[in-house]
mmCIF file of N, CA, C and O in Angstrom:
data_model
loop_
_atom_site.group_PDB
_atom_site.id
_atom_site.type_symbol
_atom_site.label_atom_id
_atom_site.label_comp_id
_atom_site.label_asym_id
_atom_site.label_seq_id
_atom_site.Cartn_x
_atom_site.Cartn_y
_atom_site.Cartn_z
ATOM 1 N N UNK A 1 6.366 14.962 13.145
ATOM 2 C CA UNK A 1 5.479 14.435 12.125
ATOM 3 C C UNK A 1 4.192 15.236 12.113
ATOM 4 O O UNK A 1 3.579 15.425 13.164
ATOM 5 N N UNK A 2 3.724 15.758 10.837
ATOM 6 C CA UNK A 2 2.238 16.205 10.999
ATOM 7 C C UNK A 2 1.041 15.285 11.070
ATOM 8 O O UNK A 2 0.740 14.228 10.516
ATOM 9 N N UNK A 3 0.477 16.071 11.949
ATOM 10 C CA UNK A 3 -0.959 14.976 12.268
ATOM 11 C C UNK A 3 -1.922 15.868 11.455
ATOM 12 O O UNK A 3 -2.026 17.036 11.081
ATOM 13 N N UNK A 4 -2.746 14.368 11.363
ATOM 14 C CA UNK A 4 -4.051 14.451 10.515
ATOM 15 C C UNK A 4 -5.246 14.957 11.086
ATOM 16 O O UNK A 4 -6.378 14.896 10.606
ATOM 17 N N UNK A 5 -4.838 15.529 12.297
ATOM 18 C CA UNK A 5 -6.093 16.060 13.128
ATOM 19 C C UNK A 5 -6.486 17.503 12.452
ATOM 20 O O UNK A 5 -5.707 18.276 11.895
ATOM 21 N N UNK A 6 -7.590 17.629 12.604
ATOM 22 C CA UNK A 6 -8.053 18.618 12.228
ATOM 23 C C UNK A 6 -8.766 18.807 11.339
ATOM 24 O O UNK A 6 -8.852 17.652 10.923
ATOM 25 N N UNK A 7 -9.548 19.553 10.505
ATOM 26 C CA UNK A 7 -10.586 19.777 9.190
ATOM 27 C C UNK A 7 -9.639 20.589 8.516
ATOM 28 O O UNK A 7 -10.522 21.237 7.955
ATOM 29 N N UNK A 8 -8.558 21.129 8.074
ATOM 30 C CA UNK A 8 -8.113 21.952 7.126
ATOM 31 C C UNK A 8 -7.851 21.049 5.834
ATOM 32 O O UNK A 8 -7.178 20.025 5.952
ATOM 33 N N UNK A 9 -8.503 21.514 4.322
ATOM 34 C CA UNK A 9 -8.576 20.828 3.390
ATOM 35 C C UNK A 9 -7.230 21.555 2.715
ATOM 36 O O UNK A 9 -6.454 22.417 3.128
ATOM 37 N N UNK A 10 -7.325 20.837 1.557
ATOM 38 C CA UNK A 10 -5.945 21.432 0.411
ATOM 39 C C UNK A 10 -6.683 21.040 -1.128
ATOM 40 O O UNK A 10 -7.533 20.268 -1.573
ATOM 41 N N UNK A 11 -5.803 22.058 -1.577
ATOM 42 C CA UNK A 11 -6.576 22.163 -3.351
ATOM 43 C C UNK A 11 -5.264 20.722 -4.011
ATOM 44 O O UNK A 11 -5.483 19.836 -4.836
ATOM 45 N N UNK A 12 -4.099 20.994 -3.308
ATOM 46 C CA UNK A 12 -2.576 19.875 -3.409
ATOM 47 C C UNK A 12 -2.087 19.219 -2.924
ATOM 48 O O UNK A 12 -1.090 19.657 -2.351
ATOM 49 N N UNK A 13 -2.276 18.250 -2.824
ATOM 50 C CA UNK A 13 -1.292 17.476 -1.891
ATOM 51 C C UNK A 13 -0.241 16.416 -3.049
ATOM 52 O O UNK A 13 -0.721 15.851 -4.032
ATOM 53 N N UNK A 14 1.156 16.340 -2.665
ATOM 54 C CA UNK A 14 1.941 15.801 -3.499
ATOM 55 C C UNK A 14 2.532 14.682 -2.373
ATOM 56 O O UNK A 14 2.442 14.900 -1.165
ATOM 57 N N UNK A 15 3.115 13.522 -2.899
ATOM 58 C CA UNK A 15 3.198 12.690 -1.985
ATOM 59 C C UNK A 15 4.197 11.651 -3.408
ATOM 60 O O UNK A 15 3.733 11.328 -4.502
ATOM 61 N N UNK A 16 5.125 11.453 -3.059
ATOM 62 C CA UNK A 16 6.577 9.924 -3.872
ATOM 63 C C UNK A 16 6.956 8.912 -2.581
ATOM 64 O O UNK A 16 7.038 9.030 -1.359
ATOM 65 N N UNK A 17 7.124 7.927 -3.504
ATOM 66 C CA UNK A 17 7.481 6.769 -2.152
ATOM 67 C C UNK A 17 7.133 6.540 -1.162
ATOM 68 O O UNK A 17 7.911 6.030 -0.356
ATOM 69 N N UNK A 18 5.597 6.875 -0.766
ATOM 70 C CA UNK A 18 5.059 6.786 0.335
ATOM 71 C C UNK A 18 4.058 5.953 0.681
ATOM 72 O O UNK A 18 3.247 6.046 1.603
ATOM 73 N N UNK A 19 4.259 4.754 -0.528
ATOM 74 C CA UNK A 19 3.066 3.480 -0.292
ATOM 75 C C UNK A 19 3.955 2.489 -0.734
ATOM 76 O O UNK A 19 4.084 2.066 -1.883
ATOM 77 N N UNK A 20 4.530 2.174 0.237
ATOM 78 C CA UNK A 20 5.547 0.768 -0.304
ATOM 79 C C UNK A 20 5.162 -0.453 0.904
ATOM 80 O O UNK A 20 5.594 -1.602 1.000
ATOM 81 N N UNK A 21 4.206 0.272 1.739
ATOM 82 C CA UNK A 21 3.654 -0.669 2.494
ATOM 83 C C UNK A 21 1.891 -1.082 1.939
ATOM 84 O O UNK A 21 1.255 -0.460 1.089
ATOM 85 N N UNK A 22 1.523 -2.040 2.556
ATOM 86 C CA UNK A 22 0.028 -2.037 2.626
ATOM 87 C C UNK A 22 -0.321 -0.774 3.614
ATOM 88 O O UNK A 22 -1.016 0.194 3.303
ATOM 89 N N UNK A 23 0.289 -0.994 4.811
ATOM 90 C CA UNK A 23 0.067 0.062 5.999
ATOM 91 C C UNK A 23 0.265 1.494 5.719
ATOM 92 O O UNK A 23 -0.270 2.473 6.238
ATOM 93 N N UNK A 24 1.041 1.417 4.899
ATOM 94 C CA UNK A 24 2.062 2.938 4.630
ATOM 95 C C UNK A 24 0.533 4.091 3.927
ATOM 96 O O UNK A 24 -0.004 5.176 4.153
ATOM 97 N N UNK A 25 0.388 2.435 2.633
ATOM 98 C CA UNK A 25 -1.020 3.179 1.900
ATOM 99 C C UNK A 25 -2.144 3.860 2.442
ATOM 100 O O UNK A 25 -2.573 5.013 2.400
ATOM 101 N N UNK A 26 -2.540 2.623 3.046
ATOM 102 C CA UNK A 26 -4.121 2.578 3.781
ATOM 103 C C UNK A 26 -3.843 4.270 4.819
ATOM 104 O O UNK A 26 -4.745 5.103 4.916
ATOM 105 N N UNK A 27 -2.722 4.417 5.346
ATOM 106 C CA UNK A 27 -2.496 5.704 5.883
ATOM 107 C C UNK A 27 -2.681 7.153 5.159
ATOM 108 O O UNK A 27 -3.216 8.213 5.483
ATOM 109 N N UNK A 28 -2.023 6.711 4.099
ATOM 110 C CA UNK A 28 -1.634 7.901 2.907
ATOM 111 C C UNK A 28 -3.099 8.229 2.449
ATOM 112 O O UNK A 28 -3.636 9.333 2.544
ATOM 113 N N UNK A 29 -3.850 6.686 1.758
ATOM 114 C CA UNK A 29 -5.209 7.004 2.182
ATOM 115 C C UNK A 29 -6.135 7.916 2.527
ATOM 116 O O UNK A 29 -6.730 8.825 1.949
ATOM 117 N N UNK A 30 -6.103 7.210 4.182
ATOM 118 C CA UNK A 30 -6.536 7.967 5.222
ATOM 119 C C UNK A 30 -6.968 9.419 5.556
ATOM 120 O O UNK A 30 -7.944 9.928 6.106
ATOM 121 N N UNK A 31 -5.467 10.005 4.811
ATOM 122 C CA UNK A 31 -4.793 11.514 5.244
ATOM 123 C C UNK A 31 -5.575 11.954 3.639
ATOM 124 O O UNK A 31 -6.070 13.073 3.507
ATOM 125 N N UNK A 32 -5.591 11.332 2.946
ATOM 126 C CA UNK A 32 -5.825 12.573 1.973
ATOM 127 C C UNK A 32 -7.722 12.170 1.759
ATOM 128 O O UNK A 32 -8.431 12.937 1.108
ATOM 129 N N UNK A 33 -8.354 10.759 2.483
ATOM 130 C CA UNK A 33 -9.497 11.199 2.123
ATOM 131 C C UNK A 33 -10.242 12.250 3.067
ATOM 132 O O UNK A 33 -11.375 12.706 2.915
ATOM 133 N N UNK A 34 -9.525 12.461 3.856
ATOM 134 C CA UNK A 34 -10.044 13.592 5.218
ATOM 135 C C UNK A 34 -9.124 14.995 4.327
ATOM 136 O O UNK A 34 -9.384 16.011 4.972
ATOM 137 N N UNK A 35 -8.534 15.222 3.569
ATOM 138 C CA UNK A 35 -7.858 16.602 3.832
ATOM 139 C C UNK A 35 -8.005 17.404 2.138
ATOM 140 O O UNK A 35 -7.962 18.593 1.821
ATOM 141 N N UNK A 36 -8.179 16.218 1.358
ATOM 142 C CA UNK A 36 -8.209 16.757 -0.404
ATOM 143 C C UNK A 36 -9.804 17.394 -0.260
ATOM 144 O O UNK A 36 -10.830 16.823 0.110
ATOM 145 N N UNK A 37 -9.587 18.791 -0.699
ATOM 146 C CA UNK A 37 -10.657 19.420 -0.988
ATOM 147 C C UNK A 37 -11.815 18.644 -2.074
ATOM 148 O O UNK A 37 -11.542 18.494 -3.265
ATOM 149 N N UNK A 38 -12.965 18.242 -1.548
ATOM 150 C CA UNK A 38 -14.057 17.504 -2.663
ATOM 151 C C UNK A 38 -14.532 18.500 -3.765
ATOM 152 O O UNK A 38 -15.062 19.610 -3.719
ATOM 153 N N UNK A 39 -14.218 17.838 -4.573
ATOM 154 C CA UNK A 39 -14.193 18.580 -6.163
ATOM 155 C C UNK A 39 -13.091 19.650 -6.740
ATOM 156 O O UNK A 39 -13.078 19.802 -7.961
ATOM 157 N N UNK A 40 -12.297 20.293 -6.058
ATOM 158 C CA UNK A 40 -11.282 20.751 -7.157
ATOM 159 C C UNK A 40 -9.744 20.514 -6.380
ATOM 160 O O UNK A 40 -8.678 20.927 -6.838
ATOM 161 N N UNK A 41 -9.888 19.845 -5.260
ATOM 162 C CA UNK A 41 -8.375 18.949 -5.017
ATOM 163 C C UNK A 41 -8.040 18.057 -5.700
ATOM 164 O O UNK A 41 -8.684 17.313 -6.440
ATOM 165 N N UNK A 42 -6.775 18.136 -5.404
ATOM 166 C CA UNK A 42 -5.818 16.834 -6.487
ATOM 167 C C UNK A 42 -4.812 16.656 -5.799
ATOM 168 O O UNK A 42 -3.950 17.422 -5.369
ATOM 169 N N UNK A 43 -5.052 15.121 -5.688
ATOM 170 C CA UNK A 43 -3.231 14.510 -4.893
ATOM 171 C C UNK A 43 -2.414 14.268 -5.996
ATOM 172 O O UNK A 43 -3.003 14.404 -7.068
ATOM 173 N N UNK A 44 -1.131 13.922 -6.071
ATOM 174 C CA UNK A 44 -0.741 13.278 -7.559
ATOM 175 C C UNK A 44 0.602 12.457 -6.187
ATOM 176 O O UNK A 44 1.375 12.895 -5.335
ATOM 177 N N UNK A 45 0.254 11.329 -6.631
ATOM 178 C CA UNK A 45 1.201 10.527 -5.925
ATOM 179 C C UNK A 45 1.922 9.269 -6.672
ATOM 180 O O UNK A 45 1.355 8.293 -7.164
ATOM 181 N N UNK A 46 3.578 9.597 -6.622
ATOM 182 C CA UNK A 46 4.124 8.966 -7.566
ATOM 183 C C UNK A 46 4.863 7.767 -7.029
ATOM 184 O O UNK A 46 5.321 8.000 -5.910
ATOM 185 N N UNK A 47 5.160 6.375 -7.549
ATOM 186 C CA UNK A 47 5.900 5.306 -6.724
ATOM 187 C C UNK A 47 6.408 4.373 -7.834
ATOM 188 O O UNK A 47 6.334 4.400 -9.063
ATOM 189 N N UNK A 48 7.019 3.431 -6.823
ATOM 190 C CA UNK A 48 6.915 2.520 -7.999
ATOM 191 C C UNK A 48 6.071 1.529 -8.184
ATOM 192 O O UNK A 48 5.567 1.181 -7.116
ATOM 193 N N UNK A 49 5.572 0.707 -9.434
ATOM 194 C CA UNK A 49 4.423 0.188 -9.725
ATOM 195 C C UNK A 49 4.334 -1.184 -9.020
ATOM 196 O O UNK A 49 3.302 -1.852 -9.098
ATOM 197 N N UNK A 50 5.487 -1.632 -8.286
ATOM 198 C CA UNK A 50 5.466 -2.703 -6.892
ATOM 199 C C UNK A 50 6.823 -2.513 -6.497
ATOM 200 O O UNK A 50 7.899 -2.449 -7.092
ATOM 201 N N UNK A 51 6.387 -2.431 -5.134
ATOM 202 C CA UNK A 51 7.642 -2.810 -4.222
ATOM 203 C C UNK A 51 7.650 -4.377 -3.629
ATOM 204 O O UNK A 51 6.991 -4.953 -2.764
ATOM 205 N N UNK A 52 8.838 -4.813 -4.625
ATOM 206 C CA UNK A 52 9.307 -6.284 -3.854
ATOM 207 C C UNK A 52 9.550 -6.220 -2.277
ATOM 208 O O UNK A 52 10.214 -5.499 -1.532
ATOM 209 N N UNK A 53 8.470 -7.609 -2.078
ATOM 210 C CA UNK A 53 9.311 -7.871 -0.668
ATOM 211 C C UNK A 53 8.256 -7.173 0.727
ATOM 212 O O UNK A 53 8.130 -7.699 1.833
ATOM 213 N N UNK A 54 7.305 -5.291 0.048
ATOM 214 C CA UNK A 54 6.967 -5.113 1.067
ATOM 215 C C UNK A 54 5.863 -5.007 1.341
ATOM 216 O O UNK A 54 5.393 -4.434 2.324
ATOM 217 N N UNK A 55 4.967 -5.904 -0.047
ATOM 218 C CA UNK A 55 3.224 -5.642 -0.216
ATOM 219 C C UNK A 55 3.362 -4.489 -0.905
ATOM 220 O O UNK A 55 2.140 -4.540 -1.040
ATOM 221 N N UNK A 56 3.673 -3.473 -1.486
ATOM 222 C CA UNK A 56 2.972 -1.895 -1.726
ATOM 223 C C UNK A 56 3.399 -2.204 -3.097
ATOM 224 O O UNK A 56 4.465 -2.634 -3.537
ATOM 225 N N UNK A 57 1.906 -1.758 -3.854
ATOM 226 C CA UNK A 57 2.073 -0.912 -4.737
ATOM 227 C C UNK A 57 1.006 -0.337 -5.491
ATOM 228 O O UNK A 57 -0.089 -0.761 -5.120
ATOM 229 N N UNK A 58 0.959 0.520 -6.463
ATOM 230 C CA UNK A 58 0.440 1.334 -6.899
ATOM 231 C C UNK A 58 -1.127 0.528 -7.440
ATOM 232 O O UNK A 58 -1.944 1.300 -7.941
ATOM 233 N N UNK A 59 -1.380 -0.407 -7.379
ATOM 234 C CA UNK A 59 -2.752 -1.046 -7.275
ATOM 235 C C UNK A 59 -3.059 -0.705 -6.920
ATOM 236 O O UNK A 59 -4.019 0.056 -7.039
ATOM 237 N N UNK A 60 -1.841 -1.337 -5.433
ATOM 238 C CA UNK A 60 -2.914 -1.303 -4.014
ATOM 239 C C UNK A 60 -3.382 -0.132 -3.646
ATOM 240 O O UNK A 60 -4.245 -0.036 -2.773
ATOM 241 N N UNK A 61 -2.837 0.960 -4.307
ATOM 242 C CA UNK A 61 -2.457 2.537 -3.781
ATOM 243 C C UNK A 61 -4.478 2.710 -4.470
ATOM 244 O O UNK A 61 -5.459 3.145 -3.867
ATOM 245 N N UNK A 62 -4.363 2.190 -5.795
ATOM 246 C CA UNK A 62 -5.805 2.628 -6.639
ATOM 247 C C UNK A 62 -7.363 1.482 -5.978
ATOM 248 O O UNK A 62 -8.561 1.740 -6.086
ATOM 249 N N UNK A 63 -6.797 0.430 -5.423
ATOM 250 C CA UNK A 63 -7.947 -0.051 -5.254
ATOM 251 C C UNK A 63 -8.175 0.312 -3.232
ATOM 252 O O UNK A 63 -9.088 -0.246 -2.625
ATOM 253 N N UNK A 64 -7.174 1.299 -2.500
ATOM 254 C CA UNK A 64 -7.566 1.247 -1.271
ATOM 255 C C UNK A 64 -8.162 3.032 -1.653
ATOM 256 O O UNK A 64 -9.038 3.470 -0.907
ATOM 257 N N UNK A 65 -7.722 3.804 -2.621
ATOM 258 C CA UNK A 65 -8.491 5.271 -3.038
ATOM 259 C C UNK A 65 -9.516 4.744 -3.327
ATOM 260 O O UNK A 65 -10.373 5.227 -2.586
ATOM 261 N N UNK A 66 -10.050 3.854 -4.132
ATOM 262 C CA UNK A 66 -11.589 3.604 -4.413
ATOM 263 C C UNK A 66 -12.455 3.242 -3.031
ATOM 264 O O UNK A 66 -13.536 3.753 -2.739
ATOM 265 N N UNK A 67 -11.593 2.046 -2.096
ATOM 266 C CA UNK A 67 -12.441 2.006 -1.142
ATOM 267 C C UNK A 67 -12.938 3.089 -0.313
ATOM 268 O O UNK A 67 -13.851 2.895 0.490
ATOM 269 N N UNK A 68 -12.264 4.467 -0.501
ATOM 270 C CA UNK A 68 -12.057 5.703 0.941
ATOM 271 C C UNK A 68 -13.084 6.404 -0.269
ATOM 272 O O UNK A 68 -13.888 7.025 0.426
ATOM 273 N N UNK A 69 -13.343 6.553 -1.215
ATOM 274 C CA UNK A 69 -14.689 6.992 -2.097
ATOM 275 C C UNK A 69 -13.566 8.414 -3.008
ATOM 276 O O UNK A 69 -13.889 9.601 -3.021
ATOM 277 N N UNK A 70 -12.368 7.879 -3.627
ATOM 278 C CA UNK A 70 -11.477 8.782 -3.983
ATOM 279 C C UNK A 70 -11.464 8.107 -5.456
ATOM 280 O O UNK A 70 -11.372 6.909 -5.725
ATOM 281 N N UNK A 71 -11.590 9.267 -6.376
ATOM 282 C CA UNK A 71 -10.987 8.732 -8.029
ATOM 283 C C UNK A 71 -9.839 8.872 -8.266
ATOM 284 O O UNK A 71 -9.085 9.751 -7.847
ATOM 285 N N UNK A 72 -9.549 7.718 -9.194
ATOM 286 C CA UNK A 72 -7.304 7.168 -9.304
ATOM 287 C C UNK A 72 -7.317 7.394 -10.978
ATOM 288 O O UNK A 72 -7.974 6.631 -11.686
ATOM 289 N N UNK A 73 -6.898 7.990 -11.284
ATOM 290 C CA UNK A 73 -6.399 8.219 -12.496
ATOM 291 C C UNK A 73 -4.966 8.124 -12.719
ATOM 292 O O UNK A 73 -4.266 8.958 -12.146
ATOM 293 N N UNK A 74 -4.339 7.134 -13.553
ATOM 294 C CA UNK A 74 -3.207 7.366 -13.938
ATOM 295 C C UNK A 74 -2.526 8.498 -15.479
ATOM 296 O O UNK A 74 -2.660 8.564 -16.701
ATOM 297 N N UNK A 75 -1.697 9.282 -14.227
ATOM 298 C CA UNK A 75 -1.552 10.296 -15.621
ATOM 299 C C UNK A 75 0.211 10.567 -15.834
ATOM 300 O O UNK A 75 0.810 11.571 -16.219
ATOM 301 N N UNK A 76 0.599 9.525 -15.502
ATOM 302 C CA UNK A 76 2.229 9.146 -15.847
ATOM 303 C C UNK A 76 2.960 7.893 -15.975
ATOM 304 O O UNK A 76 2.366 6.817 -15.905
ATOM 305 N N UNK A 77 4.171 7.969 -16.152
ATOM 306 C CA UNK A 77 4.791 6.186 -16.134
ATOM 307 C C UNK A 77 6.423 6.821 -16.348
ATOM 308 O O UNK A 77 6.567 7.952 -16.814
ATOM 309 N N UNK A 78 7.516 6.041 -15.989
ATOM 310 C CA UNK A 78 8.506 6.281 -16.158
ATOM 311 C C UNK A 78 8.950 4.485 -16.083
ATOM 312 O O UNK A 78 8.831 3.790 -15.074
ATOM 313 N N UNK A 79 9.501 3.993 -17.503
ATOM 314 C CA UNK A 79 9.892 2.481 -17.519
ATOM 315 C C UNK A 79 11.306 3.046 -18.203
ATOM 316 O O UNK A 79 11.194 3.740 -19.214
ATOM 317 N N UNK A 80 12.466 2.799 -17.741
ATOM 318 C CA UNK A 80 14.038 3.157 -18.066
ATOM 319 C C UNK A 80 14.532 1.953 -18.499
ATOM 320 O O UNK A 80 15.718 1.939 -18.827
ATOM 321 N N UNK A 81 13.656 0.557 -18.605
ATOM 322 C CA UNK A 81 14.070 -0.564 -18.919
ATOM 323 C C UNK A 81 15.099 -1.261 -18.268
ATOM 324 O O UNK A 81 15.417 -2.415 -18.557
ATOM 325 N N UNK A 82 15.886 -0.237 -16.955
ATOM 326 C CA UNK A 82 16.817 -0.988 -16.225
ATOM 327 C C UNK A 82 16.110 -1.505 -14.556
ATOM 328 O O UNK A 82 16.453 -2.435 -13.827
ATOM 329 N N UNK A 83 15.083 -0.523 -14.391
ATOM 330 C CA UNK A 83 14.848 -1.107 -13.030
ATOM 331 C C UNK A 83 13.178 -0.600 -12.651
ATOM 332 O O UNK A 83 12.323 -0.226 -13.454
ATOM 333 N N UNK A 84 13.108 -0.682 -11.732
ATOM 334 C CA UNK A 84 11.106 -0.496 -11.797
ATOM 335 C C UNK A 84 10.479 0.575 -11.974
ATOM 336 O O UNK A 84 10.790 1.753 -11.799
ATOM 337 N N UNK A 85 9.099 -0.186 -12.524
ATOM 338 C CA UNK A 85 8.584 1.518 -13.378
ATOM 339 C C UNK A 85 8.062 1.987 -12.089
ATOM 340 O O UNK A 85 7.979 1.549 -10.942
ATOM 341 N N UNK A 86 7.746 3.037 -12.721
ATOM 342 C CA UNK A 86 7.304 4.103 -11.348
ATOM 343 C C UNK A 86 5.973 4.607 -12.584
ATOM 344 O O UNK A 86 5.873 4.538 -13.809
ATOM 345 N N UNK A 87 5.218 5.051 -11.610
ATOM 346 C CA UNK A 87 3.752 5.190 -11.964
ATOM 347 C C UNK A 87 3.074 6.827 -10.979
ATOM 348 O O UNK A 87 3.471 6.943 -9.820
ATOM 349 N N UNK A 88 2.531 7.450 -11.299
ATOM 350 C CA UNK A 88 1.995 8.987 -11.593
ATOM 351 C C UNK A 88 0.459 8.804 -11.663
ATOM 352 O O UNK A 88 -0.123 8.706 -12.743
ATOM 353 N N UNK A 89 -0.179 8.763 -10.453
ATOM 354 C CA UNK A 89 -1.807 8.617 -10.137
ATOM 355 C C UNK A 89 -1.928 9.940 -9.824
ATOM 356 O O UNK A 89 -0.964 10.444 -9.247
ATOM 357 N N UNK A 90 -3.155 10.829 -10.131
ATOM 358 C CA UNK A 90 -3.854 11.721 -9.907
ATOM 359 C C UNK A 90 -5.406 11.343 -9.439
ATOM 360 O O UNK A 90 -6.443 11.073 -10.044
ATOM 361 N N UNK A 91 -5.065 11.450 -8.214
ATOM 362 C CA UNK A 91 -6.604 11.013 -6.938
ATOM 363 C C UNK A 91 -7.179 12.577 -6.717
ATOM 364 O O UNK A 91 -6.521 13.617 -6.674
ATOM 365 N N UNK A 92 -8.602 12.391 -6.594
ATOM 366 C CA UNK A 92 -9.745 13.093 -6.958
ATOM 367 C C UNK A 92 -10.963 12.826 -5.590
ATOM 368 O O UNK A 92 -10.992 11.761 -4.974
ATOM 369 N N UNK A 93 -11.880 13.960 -5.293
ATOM 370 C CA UNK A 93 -12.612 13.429 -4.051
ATOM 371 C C UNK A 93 -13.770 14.014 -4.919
ATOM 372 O O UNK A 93 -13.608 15.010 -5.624
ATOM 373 N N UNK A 94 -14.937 13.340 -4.824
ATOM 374 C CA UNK A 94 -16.160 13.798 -5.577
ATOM 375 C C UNK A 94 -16.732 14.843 -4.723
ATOM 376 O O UNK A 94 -16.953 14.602 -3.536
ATOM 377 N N UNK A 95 -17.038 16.211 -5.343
ATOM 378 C CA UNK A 95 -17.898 17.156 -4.344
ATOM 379 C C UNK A 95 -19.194 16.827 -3.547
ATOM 380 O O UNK A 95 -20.291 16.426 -3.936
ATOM 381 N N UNK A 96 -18.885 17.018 -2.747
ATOM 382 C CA UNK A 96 -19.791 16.420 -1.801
ATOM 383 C C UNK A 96 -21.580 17.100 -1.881
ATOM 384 O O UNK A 96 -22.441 16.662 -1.118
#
């Protein structure tokens, strides 16, 4: 597993299905408010817009980026009308 140790930033980080927890988030979080370059990084992290059953979803994904001082923009959606939408956030770190 890669660890979050260290100061090396990124202009990208891409990240699917990786907040289906509360825990899972607050991690995912974590990792990208320490590693997204402030002012011209971009995460784009895609899921679905709730996961039954395990706490996570893409709220929670936008209101735990606001708490870590990260902007959530939604800039996708995929609804197939047979099963859950999935949702396309583009998170942002203000230049410091």
């Amino acid at each position: 597993m890669w660890s979050s140790e260290g100061s090396s930033l990124f202009d990208l980080i891409l990240t699917a299905e990786t907040t289906y927890t509360e825990q899972s988030t607050a991690s995912v979080m974590r990792l990208l408010a320490r590693h997204l370059r402030p002012g011209t990084g971009l995460a784009l992290i895609a899921g679905k817009r709730y996961y039954f059953g395990t706490g996570g979803s893409m709220e929670g994904v936008r209101a735990e980026a606001q708490a870590r001082g990260l902007q959530a923009e939604a800039v996708g959606s995929v609804d197939d009308g047979r099963s859950n939408i999935r949702d396309i956030l583009a998170l942002r770190k203000k230049a410091a």
